[in-house]
Amino acid sequence: MSKQIDCVFDGAGAKPGLEIWCVEKQLRLVPVPKSLHGKFYSGNSYVVLSTVLPRSGPPQHDIHYWLGKDANEVESTLASDKALELDSALGSCTVQYREVQGQETEKFLSYFKPCVIPIEGVFSSDSGQLNGESYKISLLTCKGEHVVSVREVPFSRSSLNHNDVFILDTASKIFLFSGCNSSTQERAKALEVVQYIKENKHGGTCEVATVEDGKLVGDPEVGEFWSFFGGYAPIPRDSPCVEKQSDSPFSQLFWITAQAKLCPCEGSSLNKEMLETNKCYMLDCGAEIFVWMGRNTSITERKKSISVTEDLLRNQGRSMATHLTFLTEGLETSIFRSYFNNWPQVVEPKLYEEGRGKVAAIFKQQGYDVKELPDEEDCQPYINCRGKLKVWRINGDQLTLIPDPEQTKLFSGDCYIVQYTYPGNGRDEYLFYAWLGRDSVPDDRADAISHMNAIADSSKRDPVLVQVIQDKEPLLFFSIFQTVIIFKGGLSKRYKNLIAEKGILDETYDEQKTALFRVQGISPENMQAIQVDQVSNSLNSSYCYILQTGTSIFTWIGNLSSTVDHALLDRMLELINPTWQPISVREGSEPDIFWNALGGKTEYPRQKELKQHVEDPHLFTLTCVDGDFKVKEIYNFAQDDLTTEDVLILDCHEEIHVWIGSHSNIKSKQQAILLGMKFLQTDPLVEGLSSETPIYVITEGREPLFFTRFFEWDSSKANMHGNSFERRLAILKGKKQNLEVHTSKSWKASSKETTPDSLRSKSVSSNGRNSTSPVSSASVAHFNSPTNYQISTPAPTARKLFPGSPFHESAGSPKAEAESPSQAAVLAQVDGNDASENSVIYPYERLKVNSSDPVTDIDVTKREVYLCDDEFREKFGMRRKAFYELPKWRQNKLKISLHLF
């Protein structure tokens, strides 16, 4: 096979990122230097390899072969063949896509942000640039709200319309023309293209003008724009074009024979069993065609299948917009799987974990105490876990506040509201959970969501809301409780009424009854005891258990449990009842009385529990118009994809985050939870999402660290005003800003170091619970989690660990207000673009123009200088130095928005 693979692919796919090759006129493949990535010449064909190293599992490869509109058929065929050779070189573990100029897939465009603008001419590896390129005035159309497709159209008035956004690129000025029916997001994306053209074609020196569709010629820039088209004239109204979409998408499966013929596969519906591993198939879905290649097929058979499919497109006169995707057995995309009924969900644990578990089990069964290797799962809560808890139980139409000593005891027949308050970056942050017991009444569940929204709204802080169903609790939930005991039964009125009406035995926990508890957790600061059915098949060799009978207490230690599990067992016994004197029993040496209490000995799981392979997160846009619910994936997502007009869902597989933009049409967090539930039902990745997956609701501008860790986060972007177009225009037209703001690396670029002890704080919360938690983002230089996630924040300072602690002098304190240097000294510090710690400091609430308790004897034109550094960064979203580098009008505009001017 190696003889069939081009040597230019040696070492391909070894590192993450993009690798690009171009088919030259001599019909040879040459690598394209990184400096030219994203520049595609219309006279060539290319092969593009994208390699991603996920946080778990093997590398993921996608291959795209791009066909320029002026490339000849021989070069296009060669690019297709070379893509297949590259797939073979990588072990046939790739997904391949055909890309046609002007009709590229969104995944392909997402590699080259902000855009791909094909260049007329032919690539030459000798010069590394275009042959025969010359600058000329051009008219471009931009389509797309998250990835933008840029296409050059004839430089004519007839090319303009009311639905799209256009860029007129002239020698001295770039014009952006926005059709009246174009969306705000499309206009904002087009501005990114304008900025790209300005920096790359004009050296950053040309002017930029925006023109509104329908705006009269009174504006000089509007008149200048129309002068290029011979003067202003109205654009004809577009005829309404309604795309007909069938309720059920068309799909037809064909078997591709050895003679390169297409044979339709019979059957009213598609299922996986129809695909044989020694054959190739074509799935025709109209706008997209898939070629599925079995594992046991040869390169020759695969080339023949691809050729047959491309011939079909040409012979049938199919649209160039028809996308072709080539899949190898076992690497089917979610879109492909969605056309088949009940595509099986395959849990593939990592071989390393499976082997490690088996070796540990063998040694333990021989009587050796084997310490397990550290689990690579992400076990960090990412917020301060020494905050304050408040817990309410839903009791009919009322809320019952749970006393502090009892708030870690939950019942599976009840629903609870949890309010967690923790110190953030200069302010208290709030996190609300609605915990829904497995056996709770539907009315109690509905009331829990409603009451949680009402309490959250009354806080006026835009807190994060979470819906959690018992047995699906996220790590963060257990981290803030630290210790949780979940009993069977319930205490609410509705639960009691339900079991009475149905004549069901009341299983509510009682110390006099027989009860079996499974003990689980990762540390003394994160452990749980869950009451399970008191039968022997509730046991599992991976856990430890507490069995409570009327007369005795047993602790049962599974053969596959670890020393950490044993320590948690002892700790949990003390918490449940410190007076108990347990009888310790190891698995395999149980007395008859133990089995009798469980109704007799039966079979139970004895294998090490292996965790499912967790994929990297995916981001989706979400729209719901007149009951029509649609989701669309955003590939290679970044913070800039969180557009303020949208509602997006970050699918982390074990939990989802519903992000609400401040300019979206979703105004209720309760409505956002319903959208999250609809997303779980839709399951767009066909990954077997449970309808009980935890749902987080997050609002723009109040994103917590456990959300922002998935992005390269820049806090200044989260604090900008206006819609997405206005924000982008302000950046484009303002001076170049070197904002010194808090940024955090995403999980993609992280290492696997463990968190140093020096970066963790051991503390006691207000209710006396011990907590081990990472320190706040304001005081940690680098926060390396045990997995691929890493958060980097500004370097440590001499400031205290948490604002509001007894050792922290808060703004507005008597000591702070007592320090009052001269007015001249304060102004001198302002002129230096920074404030000294000796400056007079006042709280923001007293500095506002409309304050009820205003400060006197200050310079009212420079109110911002009296803010402490932390509050300044919180309000303005940047450091002082960056603020004073802004144009004066921009400074004043920001101060006016904050009532400081």
PDB file of N, CA and C in Angstrom, residues 585-649:
ATOM      1  N   VAL A 585     -17.228  -5.965  56.447  1.00  0.00           N
ATOM      2  CA  VAL A 585     -17.311  -7.197  55.669  1.00  0.00           C
ATOM      3  C   VAL A 585     -16.659  -6.962  54.309  1.00  0.00           C
ATOM      4  N   ARG A 586     -15.724  -7.835  53.941  1.00  0.00           N
ATOM      5  CA  ARG A 586     -15.133  -7.748  52.609  1.00  0.00           C
ATOM      6  C   ARG A 586     -15.907  -8.632  51.650  1.00  0.00           C
ATOM      7  N   GLU A 587     -15.944  -8.212  50.398  1.00  0.00           N
ATOM      8  CA  GLU A 587     -16.656  -8.991  49.390  1.00  0.00           C
ATOM      9  C   GLU A 587     -16.100 -10.408  49.340  1.00  0.00           C
ATOM     10  N   GLY A 588     -17.001 -11.395  49.428  1.00  0.00           N
ATOM     11  CA  GLY A 588     -16.613 -12.800  49.405  1.00  0.00           C
ATOM     12  C   GLY A 588     -16.588 -13.437  50.776  1.00  0.00           C
ATOM     13  N   SER A 589     -16.688 -12.621  51.848  1.00  0.00           N
ATOM     14  CA  SER A 589     -16.653 -13.196  53.210  1.00  0.00           C
ATOM     15  C   SER A 589     -17.880 -12.770  54.009  1.00  0.00           C
ATOM     16  N   GLU A 590     -19.018 -12.589  53.337  1.00  0.00           N
ATOM     17  CA  GLU A 590     -20.226 -12.095  54.008  1.00  0.00           C
ATOM     18  C   GLU A 590     -20.875 -13.198  54.849  1.00  0.00           C
ATOM     19  N   PRO A 591     -21.359 -12.870  56.049  1.00  0.00           N
ATOM     20  CA  PRO A 591     -22.103 -13.850  56.854  1.00  0.00           C
ATOM     21  C   PRO A 591     -23.536 -13.995  56.327  1.00  0.00           C
ATOM     22  N   ASP A 592     -24.214 -15.049  56.750  1.00  0.00           N
ATOM     23  CA  ASP A 592     -25.588 -15.288  56.283  1.00  0.00           C
ATOM     24  C   ASP A 592     -26.526 -14.164  56.664  1.00  0.00           C
ATOM     25  N   ILE A 593     -26.317 -13.569  57.850  1.00  0.00           N
ATOM     26  CA  ILE A 593     -27.210 -12.497  58.299  1.00  0.00           C
ATOM     27  C   ILE A 593     -27.170 -11.309  57.346  1.00  0.00           C
ATOM     28  N   PHE A 594     -26.006 -11.102  56.701  1.00  0.00           N
ATOM     29  CA  PHE A 594     -25.869 -10.006  55.736  1.00  0.00           C
ATOM     30  C   PHE A 594     -26.765 -10.261  54.532  1.00  0.00           C
ATOM     31  N   TRP A 595     -26.680 -11.481  53.966  1.00  0.00           N
ATOM     32  CA  TRP A 595     -27.484 -11.789  52.787  1.00  0.00           C
ATOM     33  C   TRP A 595     -28.966 -11.870  53.133  1.00  0.00           C
ATOM     34  N   ASN A 596     -29.285 -12.346  54.329  1.00  0.00           N
ATOM     35  CA  ASN A 596     -30.696 -12.423  54.738  1.00  0.00           C
ATOM     36  C   ASN A 596     -31.326 -11.035  54.786  1.00  0.00           C
ATOM     37  N   ALA A 597     -30.543 -10.034  55.240  1.00  0.00           N
ATOM     38  CA  ALA A 597     -31.071  -8.664  55.305  1.00  0.00           C
ATOM     39  C   ALA A 597     -31.369  -8.113  53.915  1.00  0.00           C
ATOM     40  N   LEU A 598     -30.698  -8.667  52.886  1.00  0.00           N
ATOM     41  CA  LEU A 598     -30.907  -8.217  51.505  1.00  0.00           C
ATOM     42  C   LEU A 598     -31.841  -9.149  50.737  1.00  0.00           C
ATOM     43  N   GLY A 599     -32.519 -10.030  51.435  1.00  0.00           N
ATOM     44  CA  GLY A 599     -33.479 -10.917  50.777  1.00  0.00           C
ATOM     45  C   GLY A 599     -32.843 -12.085  50.077  1.00  0.00           C
ATOM     46  N   GLY A 600     -31.610 -12.432  50.435  1.00  0.00           N
ATOM     47  CA  GLY A 600     -30.940 -13.563  49.814  1.00  0.00           C
ATOM     48  C   GLY A 600     -29.860 -13.124  48.842  1.00  0.00           C
ATOM     49  N   LYS A 601     -28.901 -14.015  48.575  1.00  0.00           N
ATOM     50  CA  LYS A 601     -27.782 -13.707  47.692  1.00  0.00           C
ATOM     51  C   LYS A 601     -28.155 -13.971  46.243  1.00  0.00           C
ATOM     52  N   THR A 602     -27.913 -12.964  45.382  1.00  0.00           N
ATOM     53  CA  THR A 602     -28.122 -13.113  43.941  1.00  0.00           C
ATOM     54  C   THR A 602     -26.909 -12.526  43.221  1.00  0.00           C
ATOM     55  N   GLU A 603     -26.909 -12.635  41.888  1.00  0.00           N
ATOM     56  CA  GLU A 603     -25.802 -12.084  41.113  1.00  0.00           C
ATOM     57  C   GLU A 603     -25.857 -10.553  41.111  1.00  0.00           C
ATOM     58  N   TYR A 604     -24.681  -9.941  41.045  1.00  0.00           N
ATOM     59  CA  TYR A 604     -24.576  -8.484  40.985  1.00  0.00           C
ATOM     60  C   TYR A 604     -23.334  -8.141  40.152  1.00  0.00           C
ATOM     61  N   PRO A 605     -23.206  -6.905  39.668  1.00  0.00           N
ATOM     62  CA  PRO A 605     -22.061  -6.533  38.805  1.00  0.00           C
ATOM     63  C   PRO A 605     -20.732  -6.687  39.531  1.00  0.00           C
ATOM     64  N   ARG A 606     -19.805  -7.390  38.895  1.00  0.00           N
ATOM     65  CA  ARG A 606     -18.484  -7.616  39.491  1.00  0.00           C
ATOM     66  C   ARG A 606     -17.355  -7.066  38.624  1.00  0.00           C
ATOM     67  N   GLN A 607     -17.701  -6.365  37.544  1.00  0.00           N
ATOM     68  CA  GLN A 607     -16.691  -5.812  36.652  1.00  0.00           C
ATOM     69  C   GLN A 607     -16.425  -4.352  37.001  1.00  0.00           C
ATOM     70  N   LYS A 608     -15.207  -3.920  36.725  1.00  0.00           N
ATOM     71  CA  LYS A 608     -14.851  -2.525  36.950  1.00  0.00           C
ATOM     72  C   LYS A 608     -15.711  -1.636  36.062  1.00  0.00           C
ATOM     73  N   GLU A 609     -16.331  -0.616  36.662  1.00  0.00           N
ATOM     74  CA  GLU A 609     -17.128   0.316  35.886  1.00  0.00           C
ATOM     75  C   GLU A 609     -16.218   1.216  35.060  1.00  0.00           C
ATOM     76  N   LEU A 610     -16.390   1.180  33.735  1.00  0.00           N
ATOM     77  CA  LEU A 610     -15.574   2.004  32.835  1.00  0.00           C
ATOM     78  C   LEU A 610     -16.393   3.182  32.350  1.00  0.00           C
ATOM     79  N   LYS A 611     -15.778   4.344  32.375  1.00  0.00           N
ATOM     80  CA  LYS A 611     -16.477   5.544  31.952  1.00  0.00           C
ATOM     81  C   LYS A 611     -16.487   5.653  30.436  1.00  0.00           C
ATOM     82  N   GLN A 612     -17.597   6.188  29.935  1.00  0.00           N
ATOM     83  CA  GLN A 612     -17.760   6.325  28.493  1.00  0.00           C
ATOM     84  C   GLN A 612     -16.769   7.352  27.949  1.00  0.00           C
ATOM     85  N   HIS A 613     -16.302   7.076  26.735  1.00  0.00           N
ATOM     86  CA  HIS A 613     -15.416   8.007  26.045  1.00  0.00           C
ATOM     87  C   HIS A 613     -16.152   9.335  25.849  1.00  0.00           C
ATOM     88  N   VAL A 614     -15.598  10.426  26.363  1.00  0.00           N
ATOM     89  CA  VAL A 614     -16.253  11.731  26.299  1.00  0.00           C
ATOM     90  C   VAL A 614     -15.686  12.545  25.145  1.00  0.00           C
ATOM     91  N   GLU A 615     -16.552  12.960  24.249  1.00  0.00           N
ATOM     92  CA  GLU A 615     -16.137  13.773  23.109  1.00  0.00           C
ATOM     93  C   GLU A 615     -15.905  15.218  23.556  1.00  0.00           C
ATOM     94  N   ASP A 616     -15.202  15.971  22.720  1.00  0.00           N
ATOM     95  CA  ASP A 616     -15.034  17.398  22.970  1.00  0.00           C
ATOM     96  C   ASP A 616     -16.379  18.104  22.798  1.00  0.00           C
ATOM     97  N   PRO A 617     -16.552  19.276  23.408  1.00  0.00           N
ATOM     98  CA  PRO A 617     -17.850  19.963  23.322  1.00  0.00           C
ATOM     99  C   PRO A 617     -18.137  20.479  21.920  1.00  0.00           C
ATOM    100  N   HIS A 618     -19.429  20.680  21.652  1.00  0.00           N
ATOM    101  CA  HIS A 618     -19.893  21.212  20.376  1.00  0.00           C
ATOM    102  C   HIS A 618     -20.805  22.400  20.647  1.00  0.00           C
ATOM    103  N   LEU A 619     -20.737  23.412  19.774  1.00  0.00           N
ATOM    104  CA  LEU A 619     -21.567  24.609  19.925  1.00  0.00           C
ATOM    105  C   LEU A 619     -22.612  24.645  18.819  1.00  0.00           C
ATOM    106  N   PHE A 620     -23.854  24.994  19.196  1.00  0.00           N
ATOM    107  CA  PHE A 620     -24.961  25.033  18.245  1.00  0.00           C
ATOM    108  C   PHE A 620     -25.717  26.362  18.363  1.00  0.00           C
ATOM    109  N   THR A 621     -26.158  26.875  17.214  1.00  0.00           N
ATOM    110  CA  THR A 621     -27.146  27.948  17.243  1.00  0.00           C
ATOM    111  C   THR A 621     -28.520  27.305  17.322  1.00  0.00           C
ATOM    112  N   LEU A 622     -29.443  28.043  17.910  1.00  0.00           N
ATOM    113  CA  LEU A 622     -30.765  27.488  18.153  1.00  0.00           C
ATOM    114  C   LEU A 622     -31.813  28.522  17.755  1.00  0.00           C
ATOM    115  N   THR A 623     -32.745  28.120  16.928  1.00  0.00           N
ATOM    116  CA  THR A 623     -33.846  29.004  16.551  1.00  0.00           C
ATOM    117  C   THR A 623     -35.157  28.260  16.706  1.00  0.00           C
ATOM    118  N   CYS A 624     -36.178  28.996  17.115  1.00  0.00           N
ATOM    119  CA  CYS A 624     -37.510  28.405  17.267  1.00  0.00           C
ATOM    120  C   CYS A 624     -38.517  29.449  16.809  1.00  0.00           C
ATOM    121  N   VAL A 625     -39.044  29.269  15.591  1.00  0.00           N
ATOM    122  CA  VAL A 625     -39.997  30.211  15.007  1.00  0.00           C
ATOM    123  C   VAL A 625     -41.285  29.469  14.695  1.00  0.00           C
ATOM    124  N   ASP A 626     -42.373  29.936  15.305  1.00  0.00           N
ATOM    125  CA  ASP A 626     -43.695  29.327  15.079  1.00  0.00           C
ATOM    126  C   ASP A 626     -43.664  27.827  15.319  1.00  0.00           C
ATOM    127  N   GLY A 627     -42.955  27.425  16.371  1.00  0.00           N
ATOM    128  CA  GLY A 627     -42.909  26.013  16.722  1.00  0.00           C
ATOM    129  C   GLY A 627     -41.910  25.201  15.936  1.00  0.00           C
ATOM    130  N   ASP A 628     -41.260  25.816  14.945  1.00  0.00           N
ATOM    131  CA  ASP A 628     -40.265  25.105  14.126  1.00  0.00           C
ATOM    132  C   ASP A 628     -38.904  25.237  14.821  1.00  0.00           C
ATOM    133  N   PHE A 629     -38.421  24.140  15.377  1.00  0.00           N
ATOM    134  CA  PHE A 629     -37.199  24.132  16.188  1.00  0.00           C
ATOM    135  C   PHE A 629     -36.037  23.662  15.319  1.00  0.00           C
ATOM    136  N   LYS A 630     -34.995  24.497  15.205  1.00  0.00           N
ATOM    137  CA  LYS A 630     -33.837  24.138  14.379  1.00  0.00           C
ATOM    138  C   LYS A 630     -32.549  24.378  15.143  1.00  0.00           C
ATOM    139  N   VAL A 631     -31.594  23.474  14.943  1.00  0.00           N
ATOM    140  CA  VAL A 631     -30.260  23.650  15.514  1.00  0.00           C
ATOM    141  C   VAL A 631     -29.235  23.530  14.391  1.00  0.00           C
ATOM    142  N   LYS A 632     -28.133  24.236  14.556  1.00  0.00           N
ATOM    143  CA  LYS A 632     -27.085  24.226  13.540  1.00  0.00           C
ATOM    144  C   LYS A 632     -25.741  24.305  14.231  1.00  0.00           C
ATOM    145  N   GLU A 633     -24.849  23.385  13.892  1.00  0.00           N
ATOM    146  CA  GLU A 633     -23.560  23.347  14.577  1.00  0.00           C
ATOM    147  C   GLU A 633     -22.629  24.437  14.055  1.00  0.00           C
ATOM    148  N   ILE A 634     -21.855  25.019  14.984  1.00  0.00           N
ATOM    149  CA  ILE A 634     -20.809  25.978  14.646  1.00  0.00           C
ATOM    150  C   ILE A 634     -19.477  25.251  14.827  1.00  0.00           C
ATOM    151  N   TYR A 635     -18.751  25.069  13.757  1.00  0.00           N
ATOM    152  CA  TYR A 635     -17.503  24.309  13.810  1.00  0.00           C
ATOM    153  C   TYR A 635     -16.355  25.214  14.245  1.00  0.00           C
ATOM    154  N   ASN A 636     -15.377  24.598  14.937  1.00  0.00           N
ATOM    155  CA  ASN A 636     -14.185  25.340  15.384  1.00  0.00           C
ATOM    156  C   ASN A 636     -14.590  26.645  16.081  1.00  0.00           C
ATOM    157  N   PHE A 637     -15.494  26.513  17.040  1.00  0.00           N
ATOM    158  CA  PHE A 637     -16.103  27.697  17.649  1.00  0.00           C
ATOM    159  C   PHE A 637     -15.108  28.489  18.493  1.00  0.00           C
ATOM    160  N   ALA A 638     -15.437  29.770  18.653  1.00  0.00           N
ATOM    161  CA  ALA A 638     -14.641  30.695  19.459  1.00  0.00           C
ATOM    162  C   ALA A 638     -15.595  31.652  20.163  1.00  0.00           C
ATOM    163  N   GLN A 639     -15.054  32.500  21.027  1.00  0.00           N
ATOM    164  CA  GLN A 639     -15.888  33.433  21.774  1.00  0.00           C
ATOM    165  C   GLN A 639     -16.679  34.351  20.844  1.00  0.00           C
ATOM    166  N   ASP A 640     -16.089  34.720  19.709  1.00  0.00           N
ATOM    167  CA  ASP A 640     -16.773  35.614  18.776  1.00  0.00           C
ATOM    168  C   ASP A 640     -18.042  35.001  18.201  1.00  0.00           C
ATOM    169  N   ASP A 641     -18.202  33.687  18.311  1.00  0.00           N
ATOM    170  CA  ASP A 641     -19.425  33.048  17.819  1.00  0.00           C
ATOM    171  C   ASP A 641     -20.603  33.240  18.767  1.00  0.00           C
ATOM    172  N   LEU A 642     -20.340  33.738  19.968  1.00  0.00           N
ATOM    173  CA  LEU A 642     -21.422  34.031  20.912  1.00  0.00           C
ATOM    174  C   LEU A 642     -22.008  35.395  20.561  1.00  0.00           C
ATOM    175  N   THR A 643     -22.797  35.443  19.510  1.00  0.00           N
ATOM    176  CA  THR A 643     -23.356  36.707  19.049  1.00  0.00           C
ATOM    177  C   THR A 643     -24.546  37.101  19.904  1.00  0.00           C
ATOM    178  N   THR A 644     -24.621  38.391  20.203  1.00  0.00           N
ATOM    179  CA  THR A 644     -25.576  38.878  21.196  1.00  0.00           C
ATOM    180  C   THR A 644     -27.027  38.702  20.778  1.00  0.00           C
ATOM    181  N   GLU A 645     -27.309  38.501  19.484  1.00  0.00           N
ATOM    182  CA  GLU A 645     -28.691  38.313  19.024  1.00  0.00           C
ATOM    183  C   GLU A 645     -29.151  36.864  19.119  1.00  0.00           C
ATOM    184  N   ASP A 646     -28.261  35.964  19.471  1.00  0.00           N
ATOM    185  CA  ASP A 646     -28.555  34.530  19.368  1.00  0.00           C
ATOM    186  C   ASP A 646     -28.762  33.858  20.714  1.00  0.00           C
ATOM    187  N   VAL A 647     -29.346  32.673  20.629  1.00  0.00           N
ATOM    188  CA  VAL A 647     -29.355  31.712  21.733  1.00  0.00           C
ATOM    189  C   VAL A 647     -28.529  30.528  21.261  1.00  0.00           C
ATOM    190  N   LEU A 648     -27.519  30.153  22.039  1.00  0.00           N
ATOM    191  CA  LEU A 648     -26.633  29.065  21.628  1.00  0.00           C
ATOM    192  C   LEU A 648     -26.595  27.998  22.712  1.00  0.00           C
ATOM    193  N   ILE A 649     -26.258  26.799  22.288  1.00  0.00           N
ATOM    194  CA  ILE A 649     -26.142  25.689  23.230  1.00  0.00           C
ATOM    195  C   ILE A 649     -24.761  25.069  23.102  1.00  0.00           C
TER     196      ILE A 649
END
